[in-house]
Short mmCIF file of C-alpha atoms in Angstrom, two decimals:
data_model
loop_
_atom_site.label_atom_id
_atom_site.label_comp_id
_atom_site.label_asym_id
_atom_site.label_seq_id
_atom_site.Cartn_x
_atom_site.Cartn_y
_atom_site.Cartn_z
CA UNK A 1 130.68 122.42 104.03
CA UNK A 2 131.38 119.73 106.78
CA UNK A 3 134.13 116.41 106.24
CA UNK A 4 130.90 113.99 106.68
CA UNK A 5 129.15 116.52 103.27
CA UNK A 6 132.48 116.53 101.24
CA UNK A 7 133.13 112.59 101.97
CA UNK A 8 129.44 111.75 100.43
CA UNK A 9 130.45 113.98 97.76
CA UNK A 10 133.57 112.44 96.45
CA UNK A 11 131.44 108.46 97.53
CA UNK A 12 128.76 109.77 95.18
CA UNK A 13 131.37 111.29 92.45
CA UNK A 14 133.03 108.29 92.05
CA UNK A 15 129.96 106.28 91.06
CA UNK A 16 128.50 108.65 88.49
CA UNK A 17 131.68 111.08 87.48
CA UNK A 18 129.64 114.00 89.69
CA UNK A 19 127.91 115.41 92.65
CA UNK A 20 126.28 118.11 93.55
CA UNK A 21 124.88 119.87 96.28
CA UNK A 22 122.89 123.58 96.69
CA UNK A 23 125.87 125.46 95.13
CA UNK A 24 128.82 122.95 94.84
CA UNK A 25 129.28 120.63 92.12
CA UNK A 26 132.14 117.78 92.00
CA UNK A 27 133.30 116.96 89.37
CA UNK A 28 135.38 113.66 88.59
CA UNK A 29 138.09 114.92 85.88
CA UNK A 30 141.03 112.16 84.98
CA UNK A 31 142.05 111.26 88.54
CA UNK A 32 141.63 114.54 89.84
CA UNK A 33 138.81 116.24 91.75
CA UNK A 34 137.18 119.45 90.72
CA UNK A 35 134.94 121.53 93.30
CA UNK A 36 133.11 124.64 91.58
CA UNK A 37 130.58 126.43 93.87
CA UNK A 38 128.02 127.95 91.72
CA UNK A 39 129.95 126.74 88.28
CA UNK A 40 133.14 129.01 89.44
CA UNK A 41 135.80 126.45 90.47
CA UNK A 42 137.68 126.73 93.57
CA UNK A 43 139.47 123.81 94.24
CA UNK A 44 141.11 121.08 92.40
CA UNK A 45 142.28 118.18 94.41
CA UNK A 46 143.81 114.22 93.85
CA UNK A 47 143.01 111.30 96.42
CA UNK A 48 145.94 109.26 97.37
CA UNK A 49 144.46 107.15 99.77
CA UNK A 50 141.40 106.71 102.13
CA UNK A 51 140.71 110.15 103.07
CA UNK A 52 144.16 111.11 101.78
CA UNK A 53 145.25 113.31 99.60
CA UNK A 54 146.09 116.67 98.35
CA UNK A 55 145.55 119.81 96.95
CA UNK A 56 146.50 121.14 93.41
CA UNK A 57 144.76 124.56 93.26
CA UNK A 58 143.21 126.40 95.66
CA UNK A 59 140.94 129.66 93.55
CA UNK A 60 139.01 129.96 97.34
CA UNK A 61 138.40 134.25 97.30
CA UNK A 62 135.32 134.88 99.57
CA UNK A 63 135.09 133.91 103.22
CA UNK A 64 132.65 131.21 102.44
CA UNK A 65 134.82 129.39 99.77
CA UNK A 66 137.71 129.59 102.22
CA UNK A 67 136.01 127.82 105.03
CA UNK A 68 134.74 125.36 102.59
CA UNK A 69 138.10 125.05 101.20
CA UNK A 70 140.05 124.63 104.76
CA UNK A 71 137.86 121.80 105.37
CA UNK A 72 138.48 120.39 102.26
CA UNK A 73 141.84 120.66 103.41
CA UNK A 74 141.08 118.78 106.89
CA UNK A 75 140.05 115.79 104.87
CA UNK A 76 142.64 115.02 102.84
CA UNK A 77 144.97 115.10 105.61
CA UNK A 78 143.00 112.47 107.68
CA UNK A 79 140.80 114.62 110.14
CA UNK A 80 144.46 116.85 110.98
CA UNK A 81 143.99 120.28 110.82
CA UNK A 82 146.25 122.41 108.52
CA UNK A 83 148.74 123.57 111.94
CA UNK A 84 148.69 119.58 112.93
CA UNK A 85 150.16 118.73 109.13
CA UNK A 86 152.94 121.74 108.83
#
């Protein structure tokens, strides 16, 4: 999942209270994100700020929900890359 797919996500989330796409669904919980990829979550996650944020709980296992993960990641730290922020 690309920064342009996860930033319509969370657009569209925060109109209805969810999103989904193929195997992810977001889910709008309190002022928290959830992401579950096929109804197994994997990431929980709070906005701060325009594209700013954080993340609460990382459940990422396979090499898929990693990458998706990572660029969740990328996001929430403004387009930085993990290395860039630590």
């Amino acid at each position: 999942m690309d920064i342009k797919l996860i930033k319509k996500l969370i657009d569209e989330c925060g109109v209805k209270g969810y999103a989904k796409y193929r195997m992810y669904t977001l889910i709008l919980v309190g002022s928290g994100y959830e992401l579950l990829m096929n109804g197994k979550l994997i990431a929980r996650f709070i906005i701060t700020g325009y594209e700013q944020g954080f993340l609460e709980v990382n459940l990422s296992e396979t090499p898929y929900q990693i990458k998706t993960v990572e660029s969740l990641k990328t996001y929430l730290t403004g387009g930085r890359t993990t290395k860039e922020v630590n």
